[in-house]
PDB file of C-alpha atoms and ligand atoms in Angstrom:
ATOM      1  CA  UNK A 318      21.238  25.860   9.633  1.00  0.00           C
ATOM      2  CA  UNK A 319      22.968  25.877   6.231  1.00  0.00           C
ATOM      3  CA  UNK A 320      21.822  27.365   2.950  1.00  0.00           C
ATOM      4  CA  UNK A 321      21.415  24.224   0.875  1.00  0.00           C
ATOM      5  CA  UNK A 322      18.340  25.687  -0.869  1.00  0.00           C
ATOM      6  CA  UNK A 323      19.342  29.366  -1.138  1.00  0.00           C
ATOM      7  CA  UNK A 324      17.143  31.149  -3.703  1.00  0.00           C
ATOM      8  CA  UNK A 325      15.332  27.927  -4.612  1.00  0.00           C
ATOM      9  CA  UNK A 326      11.564  27.586  -4.905  1.00  0.00           C
ATOM     10  CA  UNK A 327      10.149  24.353  -3.458  1.00  0.00           C
ATOM     11  CA  UNK A 328       6.580  23.187  -4.013  1.00  0.00           C
ATOM     12  CA  UNK A 329       5.379  20.878  -1.240  1.00  0.00           C
ATOM     13  CA  UNK A 330       2.197  19.010  -2.131  1.00  0.00           C
ATOM     14  CA  UNK A 331       0.199  17.455   0.721  1.00  0.00           C
ATOM     15  CA  UNK A 332       1.143  19.693   3.633  1.00  0.00           C
ATOM     16  CA  UNK A 333      -0.295  18.401   6.885  1.00  0.00           C
ATOM     17  CA  UNK A 334       0.761  18.662  10.532  1.00  0.00           C
ATOM     18  CA  UNK A 335       3.420  15.954  10.200  1.00  0.00           C
ATOM     19  CA  UNK A 336       6.225  15.729   7.670  1.00  0.00           C
ATOM     20  CA  UNK A 337       4.708  18.369   5.357  1.00  0.00           C
ATOM     21  CA  UNK A 338       4.895  21.055   8.031  1.00  0.00           C
ATOM     22  CA  UNK A 339       8.411  20.103   9.055  1.00  0.00           C
ATOM     23  CA  UNK A 340       9.564  20.026   5.450  1.00  0.00           C
ATOM     24  CA  UNK A 341       8.173  23.508   4.834  1.00  0.00           C
ATOM     25  CA  UNK A 342       9.923  25.047   7.861  1.00  0.00           C
ATOM     26  CA  UNK A 343      13.262  23.288   7.234  1.00  0.00           C
ATOM     27  CA  UNK A 344      13.271  24.175   3.476  1.00  0.00           C
ATOM     28  CA  UNK A 345      12.716  27.796   4.538  1.00  0.00           C
ATOM     29  CA  UNK A 346      15.572  27.623   7.088  1.00  0.00           C
ATOM     30  CA  UNK A 347      17.752  26.366   4.263  1.00  0.00           C
ATOM     31  CA  UNK A 348      16.964  29.525   2.241  1.00  0.00           C
ATOM     32  CA  UNK A 349      14.072  28.357   0.035  1.00  0.00           C
ATOM     33  CA  UNK A 350      10.791  29.999  -0.761  1.00  0.00           C
ATOM     34  CA  UNK A 351       7.974  27.485  -0.425  1.00  0.00           C
ATOM     35  CA  UNK A 352       4.622  26.848  -2.020  1.00  0.00           C
ATOM     36  CA  UNK A 353       2.308  24.965   0.328  1.00  0.00           C
ATOM     37  CA  UNK A 354      -0.519  22.833  -1.133  1.00  0.00           C
ATOM     38  CA  UNK A 355      -3.240  20.700   0.438  1.00  0.00           C
ATOM     39  CA  UNK A 356      -7.029  20.858   0.613  1.00  0.00           C
ATOM     40  CA  UNK A 357      -7.333  22.480   4.046  1.00  0.00           C
ATOM     41  CA  UNK A 358      -6.660  26.198   3.654  1.00  0.00           C
ATOM     42  CA  UNK A 359      -6.652  26.903   7.402  1.00  0.00           C
ATOM     43  CA  UNK A 360      -3.854  24.358   8.008  1.00  0.00           C
ATOM     44  CA  UNK A 361      -1.801  25.866   5.158  1.00  0.00           C
ATOM     45  CA  UNK A 362      -2.178  29.292   6.787  1.00  0.00           C
ATOM     46  CA  UNK A 363      -0.843  27.928  10.065  1.00  0.00           C
ATOM     47  CA  UNK A 364       2.139  26.347   8.390  1.00  0.00           C
ATOM     48  CA  UNK A 365       2.793  29.506   6.346  1.00  0.00           C
ATOM     49  CA  UNK A 366       2.973  31.387   9.661  1.00  0.00           C
ATOM     50  CA  UNK A 367       5.526  28.883  10.975  1.00  0.00           C
ATOM     51  CA  UNK A 368       7.550  29.435   7.778  1.00  0.00           C
ATOM     52  CA  UNK A 369       7.362  33.225   8.243  1.00  0.00           C
ATOM     53  CA  UNK A 370       8.456  32.829  11.904  1.00  0.00           C
ATOM     54  CA  UNK A 371      11.455  30.892  10.622  1.00  0.00           C
ATOM     55  CA  UNK A 372      12.311  33.854   8.373  1.00  0.00           C
ATOM     56  CA  UNK A 373      11.066  32.294   5.122  1.00  0.00           C
ATOM     57  CA  UNK A 374       8.593  33.142   2.349  1.00  0.00           C
ATOM     58  CA  UNK A 375       5.515  30.948   1.761  1.00  0.00           C
ATOM     59  CA  UNK A 376       2.482  31.105  -0.439  1.00  0.00           C
ATOM     60  CA  UNK A 377      -0.440  28.806   0.142  1.00  0.00           C
ATOM     61  CA  UNK A 378      -2.605  27.191  -2.599  1.00  0.00           C
ATOM     62  CA  UNK A 379      -5.613  25.180  -1.579  1.00  0.00           C
ATOM     63  CA  UNK A 380      -5.470  22.261  -3.975  1.00  0.00           C
ATOM     64  CA  UNK A 381      -6.786  18.731  -4.447  1.00  0.00           C
ATOM     65  CA  UNK A 382      -4.104  16.866  -6.316  1.00  0.00           C
ATOM     66  CA  UNK A 383      -6.595  14.240  -7.522  1.00  0.00           C
ATOM     67  CA  UNK A 384      -8.337  16.982  -9.517  1.00  0.00           C
ATOM     68  CA  UNK A 385      -6.684  18.042 -12.763  1.00  0.00           C
ATOM     69  CA  UNK A 386      -7.946  21.659 -12.827  1.00  0.00           C
ATOM     70  CA  UNK A 387      -6.958  22.129  -9.187  1.00  0.00           C
ATOM     71  CA  UNK A 388      -3.447  20.770  -9.939  1.00  0.00           C
ATOM     72  CA  UNK A 389      -3.137  23.049 -12.984  1.00  0.00           C
ATOM     73  CA  UNK A 390      -4.076  25.988 -10.746  1.00  0.00           C
ATOM     74  CA  UNK A 391      -1.276  25.014  -8.326  1.00  0.00           C
ATOM     75  CA  UNK A 392       1.270  25.304 -11.162  1.00  0.00           C
ATOM     76  CA  UNK A 393      -0.136  28.666 -12.254  1.00  0.00           C
ATOM     77  CA  UNK A 394      -0.127  30.074  -8.701  1.00  0.00           C
ATOM     78  CA  UNK A 395       3.396  28.788  -8.004  1.00  0.00           C
ATOM     79  CA  UNK A 396       4.820  30.462 -11.097  1.00  0.00           C
ATOM     80  CA  UNK A 397       2.810  33.618 -10.487  1.00  0.00           C
ATOM     81  CA  UNK A 398       4.220  33.893  -6.963  1.00  0.00           C
ATOM     82  CA  UNK A 399       7.890  33.113  -7.564  1.00  0.00           C
ATOM     83  CA  UNK A 400       8.463  32.864 -11.373  1.00  0.00           C
ATOM     84  CA  UNK A 401      10.273  29.497 -11.099  1.00  0.00           C
ATOM     85  CA  UNK A 402      10.139  26.086  -9.471  1.00  0.00           C
ATOM     86  CA  UNK A 403      13.278  24.174  -8.492  1.00  0.00           C
ATOM     87  CA  UNK A 404      11.769  21.189  -6.718  1.00  0.00           C
ATOM     88  CA  UNK A 405       8.458  19.417  -6.264  1.00  0.00           C
ATOM     89  CA  UNK A 406       8.046  17.306  -3.128  1.00  0.00           C
ATOM     90  CA  UNK A 407       5.107  14.899  -3.290  1.00  0.00           C
ATOM     91  CA  UNK A 408       4.167  14.251   0.386  1.00  0.00           C
ATOM     92  CA  UNK A 409       0.347  13.800   0.335  1.00  0.00           C
ATOM     93  CA  UNK A 410      -1.021  11.095   2.568  1.00  0.00           C
ATOM     94  CA  UNK A 411      -4.370   9.758   3.717  1.00  0.00           C
ATOM     95  CA  UNK A 412      -4.813   6.834   6.075  1.00  0.00           C
ATOM     96  CA  UNK A 413      -4.940   3.584   4.052  1.00  0.00           C
ATOM     97  CA  UNK A 414      -7.523   0.822   4.503  1.00  0.00           C
ATOM     98  CA  UNK A 415      -5.350  -1.303   6.903  1.00  0.00           C
ATOM     99  CA  UNK A 416      -7.247  -4.493   6.157  1.00  0.00           C
ATOM    100  CA  UNK A 417      -6.039  -7.792   4.692  1.00  0.00           C
ATOM    101  CA  UNK A 418      -6.063  -7.453   0.920  1.00  0.00           C
ATOM    102  CA  UNK A 419      -8.456 -10.384   0.735  1.00  0.00           C
ATOM    103  CA  UNK A 420     -11.045  -8.169   2.478  1.00  0.00           C
ATOM    104  CA  UNK A 421     -10.136  -4.747   1.158  1.00  0.00           C
ATOM    105  CA  UNK A 422     -12.739  -2.942  -0.886  1.00  0.00           C
ATOM    106  CA  UNK A 423     -11.424  -2.125  -4.349  1.00  0.00           C
ATOM    107  CA  UNK A 424     -12.594   1.474  -3.928  1.00  0.00           C
ATOM    108  CA  UNK A 425     -10.091   1.879  -1.069  1.00  0.00           C
ATOM    109  CA  UNK A 426      -7.264   0.472  -3.211  1.00  0.00           C
ATOM    110  CA  UNK A 427      -8.302   2.772  -6.081  1.00  0.00           C
ATOM    111  CA  UNK A 428      -8.370   5.805  -3.777  1.00  0.00           C
ATOM    112  CA  UNK A 429      -4.834   5.058  -2.555  1.00  0.00           C
ATOM    113  CA  UNK A 430      -3.576   4.752  -6.153  1.00  0.00           C
ATOM    114  CA  UNK A 431      -5.447   7.870  -7.211  1.00  0.00           C
ATOM    115  CA  UNK A 432      -3.783   9.973  -4.524  1.00  0.00           C
ATOM    116  CA  UNK A 433      -0.353   8.457  -4.085  1.00  0.00           C
ATOM    117  CA  UNK A 434       0.496   7.361  -7.636  1.00  0.00           C
ATOM    118  CA  UNK A 435      -1.628   9.420 -10.007  1.00  0.00           C
ATOM    119  CA  UNK A 436      -1.588  12.542  -7.779  1.00  0.00           C
ATOM    120  CA  UNK A 437       2.221  12.596  -7.755  1.00  0.00           C
ATOM    121  CA  UNK A 438       2.369  11.724 -11.477  1.00  0.00           C
ATOM    122  CA  UNK A 439      -0.108  14.428 -12.392  1.00  0.00           C
ATOM    123  CA  UNK A 440       1.907  17.099 -10.564  1.00  0.00           C
ATOM    124  CA  UNK A 441       5.156  15.832 -12.042  1.00  0.00           C
ATOM    125  CA  UNK A 442       3.653  16.044 -15.587  1.00  0.00           C
ATOM    126  CA  UNK A 443       2.291  19.557 -14.966  1.00  0.00           C
ATOM    127  CA  UNK A 444       5.487  20.913 -13.355  1.00  0.00           C
ATOM    128  CA  UNK A 445       7.804  19.358 -15.940  1.00  0.00           C
ATOM    129  CA  UNK A 446       8.182  22.514 -18.130  1.00  0.00           C
ATOM    130  CA  UNK A 447       9.118  24.626 -15.070  1.00  0.00           C
ATOM    131  CA  UNK A 448      11.426  21.939 -13.698  1.00  0.00           C
ATOM    132  CA  UNK A 449      13.118  21.530 -17.107  1.00  0.00           C
ATOM    133  CA  UNK A 450      13.823  25.248 -17.105  1.00  0.00           C
ATOM    134  CA  UNK A 451      15.413  25.179 -13.618  1.00  0.00           C
ATOM    135  CA  UNK A 452      17.082  21.763 -14.078  1.00  0.00           C
ATOM    136  CA  UNK A 453      15.077  20.883 -11.036  1.00  0.00           C
ATOM    137  CA  UNK A 454      14.160  17.863  -8.921  1.00  0.00           C
ATOM    138  CA  UNK A 455      11.182  15.785  -7.837  1.00  0.00           C
ATOM    139  CA  UNK A 456      11.264  14.073  -4.478  1.00  0.00           C
ATOM    140  CA  UNK A 457       8.534  11.501  -3.849  1.00  0.00           C
ATOM    141  CA  UNK A 458       7.914  10.583  -0.184  1.00  0.00           C
ATOM    142  CA  UNK A 459       7.552   6.827  -0.082  1.00  0.00           C
ATOM    143  CA  UNK A 460       7.458   4.442   2.905  1.00  0.00           C
ATOM    144  CA  UNK A 461       9.278   1.451   4.388  1.00  0.00           C
ATOM    145  CA  UNK A 462       6.156  -0.528   3.463  1.00  0.00           C
ATOM    146  CA  UNK A 463       7.933  -1.211   0.168  1.00  0.00           C
ATOM    147  CA  UNK A 464      10.542  -3.199   2.180  1.00  0.00           C
ATOM    148  CA  UNK A 465       8.169  -5.540   4.051  1.00  0.00           C
ATOM    149  CA  UNK A 466       4.939  -7.429   3.470  1.00  0.00           C
ATOM    150  CA  UNK A 467       3.310  -7.251   6.878  1.00  0.00           C
ATOM    151  CA  UNK A 468      -0.374  -8.048   7.207  1.00  0.00           C
ATOM    152  CA  UNK A 469      -2.855  -5.247   6.663  1.00  0.00           C
ATOM    153  CA  UNK A 470      -0.420  -3.024   4.782  1.00  0.00           C
ATOM    154  CA  UNK A 471      -1.337  -4.495   1.363  1.00  0.00           C
ATOM    155  CA  UNK A 472      -3.257  -1.599  -0.138  1.00  0.00           C
ATOM    156  CA  UNK A 473      -0.678   0.907   1.157  1.00  0.00           C
ATOM    157  CA  UNK A 474       2.107  -1.261  -0.289  1.00  0.00           C
ATOM    158  CA  UNK A 475       0.410  -1.483  -3.665  1.00  0.00           C
ATOM    159  CA  UNK A 476       0.202   2.311  -3.922  1.00  0.00           C
ATOM    160  CA  UNK A 477       3.736   3.044  -2.619  1.00  0.00           C
ATOM    161  CA  UNK A 478       5.331   0.325  -4.737  1.00  0.00           C
ATOM    162  CA  UNK A 479       3.671   1.814  -7.825  1.00  0.00           C
ATOM    163  CA  UNK A 480       4.923   5.252  -6.745  1.00  0.00           C
ATOM    164  CA  UNK A 481       8.459   3.863  -6.571  1.00  0.00           C
ATOM    165  CA  UNK A 482       8.073   2.315 -10.036  1.00  0.00           C
ATOM    166  CA  UNK A 483       6.765   5.628 -11.423  1.00  0.00           C
ATOM    167  CA  UNK A 484       9.668   7.510  -9.781  1.00  0.00           C
ATOM    168  CA  UNK A 485      12.207   5.235 -11.445  1.00  0.00           C
ATOM    169  CA  UNK A 486      10.599   5.440 -14.893  1.00  0.00           C
ATOM    170  CA  UNK A 487      10.256   9.200 -14.592  1.00  0.00           C
ATOM    171  CA  UNK A 488      13.942   9.475 -13.679  1.00  0.00           C
ATOM    172  CA  UNK A 489      14.776   7.781 -16.996  1.00  0.00           C
ATOM    173  CA  UNK A 490      12.240   9.764 -19.003  1.00  0.00           C
ATOM    174  CA  UNK A 491      12.975  13.221 -17.560  1.00  0.00           C
ATOM    175  CA  UNK A 492      16.743  12.863 -17.148  1.00  0.00           C
ATOM    176  CA  UNK A 493      17.503  14.140 -20.645  1.00  0.00           C
ATOM    177  CA  UNK A 494      15.753  17.443 -19.648  1.00  0.00           C
ATOM    178  CA  UNK A 495      18.013  17.687 -16.587  1.00  0.00           C
ATOM    179  CA  UNK A 496      15.257  16.791 -14.117  1.00  0.00           C
ATOM    180  CA  UNK A 497      16.165  14.411 -11.265  1.00  0.00           C
ATOM    181  CA  UNK A 498      13.523  12.146  -9.655  1.00  0.00           C
ATOM    182  CA  UNK A 499      14.233  10.461  -6.306  1.00  0.00           C
ATOM    183  CA  UNK A 500      12.364   8.948  -3.386  1.00  0.00           C
ATOM    184  CA  UNK A 501      12.644   9.007   0.387  1.00  0.00           C
ATOM    185  CA  UNK A 502      11.310   5.959   2.282  1.00  0.00           C
ATOM    186  CA  UNK A 503      10.791   6.739   5.944  1.00  0.00           C
ATOM    187  CA  UNK A 504      10.192   3.971   8.464  1.00  0.00           C
ATOM    188  CA  UNK A 505       8.606   4.879  11.796  1.00  0.00           C
ATOM    189  CA  UNK A 506       8.704   8.646  12.308  1.00  0.00           C
ATOM    190  CA  UNK A 507       8.967   9.701  15.987  1.00  0.00           C
ATOM    191  CA  UNK A 508       6.418  12.515  15.693  1.00  0.00           C
ATOM    192  CA  UNK A 509       3.002  13.391  17.068  1.00  0.00           C
ATOM    193  CA  UNK A 510       1.093  10.674  15.180  1.00  0.00           C
ATOM    194  CA  UNK A 511       3.316   7.845  16.425  1.00  0.00           C
ATOM    195  CA  UNK A 512       3.483   9.251  19.953  1.00  0.00           C
ATOM    196  CA  UNK A 513      -0.368   9.231  20.063  1.00  0.00           C
ATOM    197  CA  UNK A 514      -0.470   5.725  18.590  1.00  0.00           C
ATOM    198  CA  UNK A 515       2.002   4.378  21.150  1.00  0.00           C
ATOM    199  CA  UNK A 516       0.064   6.046  23.966  1.00  0.00           C
ATOM    200  CA  UNK A 517      -3.064   4.308  22.677  1.00  0.00           C
ATOM    201  CA  UNK A 518      -1.228   0.949  22.484  1.00  0.00           C
ATOM    202  CA  UNK A 519       0.218   1.483  26.019  1.00  0.00           C
ATOM    203  CA  UNK A 520      -3.302   2.007  27.365  1.00  0.00           C
ATOM    204  CA  UNK A 521      -4.679  -0.976  25.524  1.00  0.00           C
ATOM    205  CA  UNK A 522      -1.974  -3.424  26.638  1.00  0.00           C
ATOM    206  CA  UNK A 523      -1.302  -2.003  30.124  1.00  0.00           C
ATOM    207  CA  UNK A 524       2.259  -0.956  29.429  1.00  0.00           C
ATOM    208  CA  UNK A 525       4.174   2.306  28.902  1.00  0.00           C
ATOM    209  CA  UNK A 526       5.057   4.387  25.859  1.00  0.00           C
ATOM    210  CA  UNK A 527       8.761   4.016  26.752  1.00  0.00           C
ATOM    211  CA  UNK A 528       8.520   0.237  26.693  1.00  0.00           C
ATOM    212  CA  UNK A 529       6.751   0.230  23.298  1.00  0.00           C
ATOM    213  CA  UNK A 530       9.331   2.684  21.971  1.00  0.00           C
ATOM    214  CA  UNK A 531      12.224   0.475  23.190  1.00  0.00           C
ATOM    215  CA  UNK A 532      10.640  -2.655  21.764  1.00  0.00           C
ATOM    216  CA  UNK A 533      10.114  -0.948  18.386  1.00  0.00           C
ATOM    217  CA  UNK A 534      13.566   0.651  18.346  1.00  0.00           C
ATOM    218  CA  UNK A 535      15.201  -2.715  19.210  1.00  0.00           C
ATOM    219  CA  UNK A 536      14.548  -3.742  15.590  1.00  0.00           C
ATOM    220  CA  UNK A 537      16.742  -0.931  14.232  1.00  0.00           C
ATOM    221  CA  UNK A 538      20.567  -0.805  13.950  1.00  0.00           C
ATOM    222  CA  UNK A 539      20.747   2.476  15.863  1.00  0.00           C
ATOM    223  CA  UNK A 540      18.262   1.373  18.564  1.00  0.00           C
ATOM    224  CA  UNK A 541      16.153   4.482  18.117  1.00  0.00           C
ATOM    225  CA  UNK A 542      13.551   5.888  15.711  1.00  0.00           C
ATOM    226  CA  UNK A 543      14.162   8.804  13.316  1.00  0.00           C
ATOM    227  CA  UNK A 544      12.393  12.043  14.137  1.00  0.00           C
ATOM    228  CA  UNK A 545      10.515  14.175  11.609  1.00  0.00           C
ATOM    229  CA  UNK A 546      13.456  16.593  11.130  1.00  0.00           C
ATOM    230  CA  UNK A 547      15.726  13.719  10.142  1.00  0.00           C
ATOM    231  CA  UNK A 548      13.282  12.456   7.524  1.00  0.00           C
ATOM    232  CA  UNK A 549      12.774  15.988   6.130  1.00  0.00           C
ATOM    233  CA  UNK A 550      16.550  16.445   5.856  1.00  0.00           C
ATOM    234  CA  UNK A 551      16.857  13.438   3.522  1.00  0.00           C
ATOM    235  CA  UNK A 552      14.229  15.035   1.202  1.00  0.00           C
ATOM    236  CA  UNK A 553      16.040  18.389   1.397  1.00  0.00           C
ATOM    237  CA  UNK A 554      19.342  16.753   0.497  1.00  0.00           C
ATOM    238  CA  UNK A 555      17.767  15.125  -2.594  1.00  0.00           C
ATOM    239  CA  UNK A 556      16.131  18.401  -3.639  1.00  0.00           C
ATOM    240  CA  UNK A 557      19.402  20.327  -3.248  1.00  0.00           C
ATOM    241  CA  UNK A 558      22.415  20.753  -5.503  1.00  0.00           C
ATOM    242  CA  UNK A 559      24.289  18.438  -3.130  1.00  0.00           C
ATOM    243  CA  UNK A 560      22.452  15.619  -4.945  1.00  0.00           C
ATOM    244  CA  UNK A 561      23.018  16.907  -8.488  1.00  0.00           C
ATOM    245  CA  UNK A 562      24.306  13.541  -9.763  1.00  0.00           C
ATOM    246  CA  UNK A 563      21.700  11.441  -7.969  1.00  0.00           C
ATOM    247  CA  UNK A 564      18.540  10.323  -9.780  1.00  0.00           C
ATOM    248  CA  UNK A 565      16.278   7.263  -9.822  1.00  0.00           C
ATOM    249  CA  UNK A 566      17.294   6.438  -6.216  1.00  0.00           C
ATOM    250  CA  UNK A 567      15.384   5.774  -3.043  1.00  0.00           C
ATOM    251  CA  UNK A 568      16.928   6.861   0.241  1.00  0.00           C
ATOM    252  CA  UNK A 569      15.649   4.831   3.215  1.00  0.00           C
ATOM    253  CA  UNK A 570      15.467   6.772   6.506  1.00  0.00           C
ATOM    254  CA  UNK A 571      14.808   4.148   9.211  1.00  0.00           C
ATOM    255  CA  UNK A 572      17.814   4.023  11.593  1.00  0.00           C
ATOM    256  CA  UNK A 573      18.764   0.763   9.811  1.00  0.00           C
ATOM    257  CA  UNK A 574      15.538  -1.165  10.403  1.00  0.00           C
ATOM    258  CA  UNK A 575      15.598  -2.563   6.858  1.00  0.00           C
ATOM    259  CA  UNK A 576      18.540  -2.908   4.535  1.00  0.00           C
ATOM    260  CA  UNK A 577      18.065  -3.189   0.795  1.00  0.00           C
TER     261      UNK A 577
HETATM  262  N1  LIG B1171       3.899   9.409   9.459  1.00  0.00           N
HETATM  263  C1  LIG B1171       4.597   8.307   9.318  1.00  0.00           C
HETATM  264  O1  LIG B1171       4.914   7.629  10.259  1.00  0.00           O
HETATM  265  C2  LIG B1171       5.115   7.892   7.943  1.00  0.00           C
HETATM  266  C3  LIG B1171       5.922   6.801   7.806  1.00  0.00           C
HETATM  267  C4  LIG B1171       6.356   6.451   6.553  1.00  0.00           C
HETATM  268  C5  LIG B1171       6.044   7.201   5.451  1.00  0.00           C
HETATM  269  N2  LIG B1171       5.272   8.287   5.590  1.00  0.00           N
HETATM  270  C6  LIG B1171       4.951   9.092   4.407  1.00  0.00           C
HETATM  271  O2  LIG B1171       5.317  10.453   4.705  1.00  0.00           O
HETATM  272  C7  LIG B1171       4.414  11.345   4.009  1.00  0.00           C
HETATM  273  C8  LIG B1171       3.851  12.361   4.933  1.00  0.00           C
HETATM  274  O3  LIG B1171       3.042  11.727   5.956  1.00  0.00           O
HETATM  275  P1  LIG B1171       2.450  12.578   7.180  1.00  0.00           P
HETATM  276  O4  LIG B1171       1.540  11.719   7.889  1.00  0.00           O
HETATM  277  O5  LIG B1171       3.597  13.203   7.914  1.00  0.00           O
HETATM  278  O6  LIG B1171       1.704  13.687   6.351  1.00  0.00           O
HETATM  279  P2  LIG B1171       1.343  15.204   6.699  1.00  0.00           P
HETATM  280  O7  LIG B1171       2.336  16.158   6.174  1.00  0.00           O
HETATM  281  O8  LIG B1171       0.949  15.342   8.158  1.00  0.00           O
HETATM  282  O9  LIG B1171       0.000  15.357   5.861  1.00  0.00           O
HETATM  283  C9  LIG B1171      -0.148  15.046   4.533  1.00  0.00           C
HETATM  284  C10 LIG B1171      -1.315  15.857   3.979  1.00  0.00           C
HETATM  285  O10 LIG B1171      -1.644  15.427   2.671  1.00  0.00           O
HETATM  286  C11 LIG B1171      -2.863  16.104   2.389  1.00  0.00           C
HETATM  287  N3  LIG B1171      -3.624  15.475   1.309  1.00  0.00           N
HETATM  288  C12 LIG B1171      -4.325  14.301   1.375  1.00  0.00           C
HETATM  289  N4  LIG B1171      -5.042  14.145   0.273  1.00  0.00           N
HETATM  290  C13 LIG B1171      -4.759  15.215  -0.529  1.00  0.00           C
HETATM  291  C14 LIG B1171      -5.218  15.627  -1.804  1.00  0.00           C
HETATM  292  N5  LIG B1171      -6.112  14.893  -2.521  1.00  0.00           N
HETATM  293  N6  LIG B1171      -4.740  16.771  -2.354  1.00  0.00           N
HETATM  294  C15 LIG B1171      -3.886  17.496  -1.650  1.00  0.00           C
HETATM  295  N7  LIG B1171      -3.402  17.198  -0.416  1.00  0.00           N
HETATM  296  C16 LIG B1171      -3.861  16.069   0.101  1.00  0.00           C
HETATM  297  C17 LIG B1171      -3.680  16.120   3.689  1.00  0.00           C
HETATM  298  O11 LIG B1171      -4.158  17.460   3.902  1.00  0.00           O
HETATM  299  P3  LIG B1171      -5.635  17.864   3.450  1.00  0.00           P
HETATM  300  O12 LIG B1171      -6.544  16.886   4.078  1.00  0.00           O
HETATM  301  O13 LIG B1171      -5.727  19.264   4.005  1.00  0.00           O
HETATM  302  O14 LIG B1171      -5.650  17.867   1.961  1.00  0.00           O
HETATM  303  C18 LIG B1171      -2.656  15.708   4.729  1.00  0.00           C
HETATM  304  O15 LIG B1171      -2.707  16.497   5.883  1.00  0.00           O
HETATM  305  C19 LIG B1171       3.383  10.439   3.322  1.00  0.00           C
HETATM  306  O16 LIG B1171       3.702  10.324   1.959  1.00  0.00           O
HETATM  307  C20 LIG B1171       3.454   9.126   4.054  1.00  0.00           C
HETATM  308  O17 LIG B1171       3.080   8.030   3.262  1.00  0.00           O
HETATM  309  C21 LIG B1171       4.781   8.692   6.833  1.00  0.00           C
END
């Protein structure tokens, strides 16, 4: 693998078993040191081990990004460990309500906004001095939900659309300090979660995972679904000096399922 992120320090907020883990390992393979943040310390330790196995350096910080003091501590610990921060990747995710908006409890909608929008904004605010010093980057992980209006995705779409809006405004506001702010919008990600979901669907409808995959992939230009590595690489590109003139943009990674 290349060295796109040689000597860079990347903070990944919301590190779980999916994209967060893959991002951490691939950032390390590209030469970065990584700070891993989420609420579950044991998961962070597992991912830190994967990073070490890949030859990288990781520190873990148990953090709840909806809590201001906890987020402040993440900044303190990141700077204490590495002395600088070159990129912040906002990846945190929790399963949205998946009900029609007409029947969605406002508390669910509020929780989605609190995590996805205000969590990312809080970290961006708190890391701004460090990112201004490094002329760094923010990458917000969005979703293809901003490109469609399918039923039951309403509360997720509200949160991710507001995250896109915040990313664009922040690009304008932070640009004069040399900070870039971009988004990655993945579609389906052919990883563990989707494999389990397709297996569940196959059981329910008496068909096979392969058939469901083919049916889903038929809606993309490339007739396949992106894997987790391919989504992570788009975020790494935007965090890297290869994207030094790119800000305020959203890169869709969906094998051509939606054009915009
Ligand atoms: N998976 C997909 O198919 C897909 C498709 C399109 C877009 N995306 C986007 O891709 C991103 C990653 O999704 P993923 O499913 O692969 O995630 P992941 O890396 O497997 O996990 C994300 C982690 O965020 C952490 N988190 C949740 N609330 C938090 C909080 N308050 N403070 C700190 N951390 C918190 C959770 O860990 P703790 O519980 O330990 O805090 C969770 O494990 C998300 O932004 C998602 O919207 C995913």
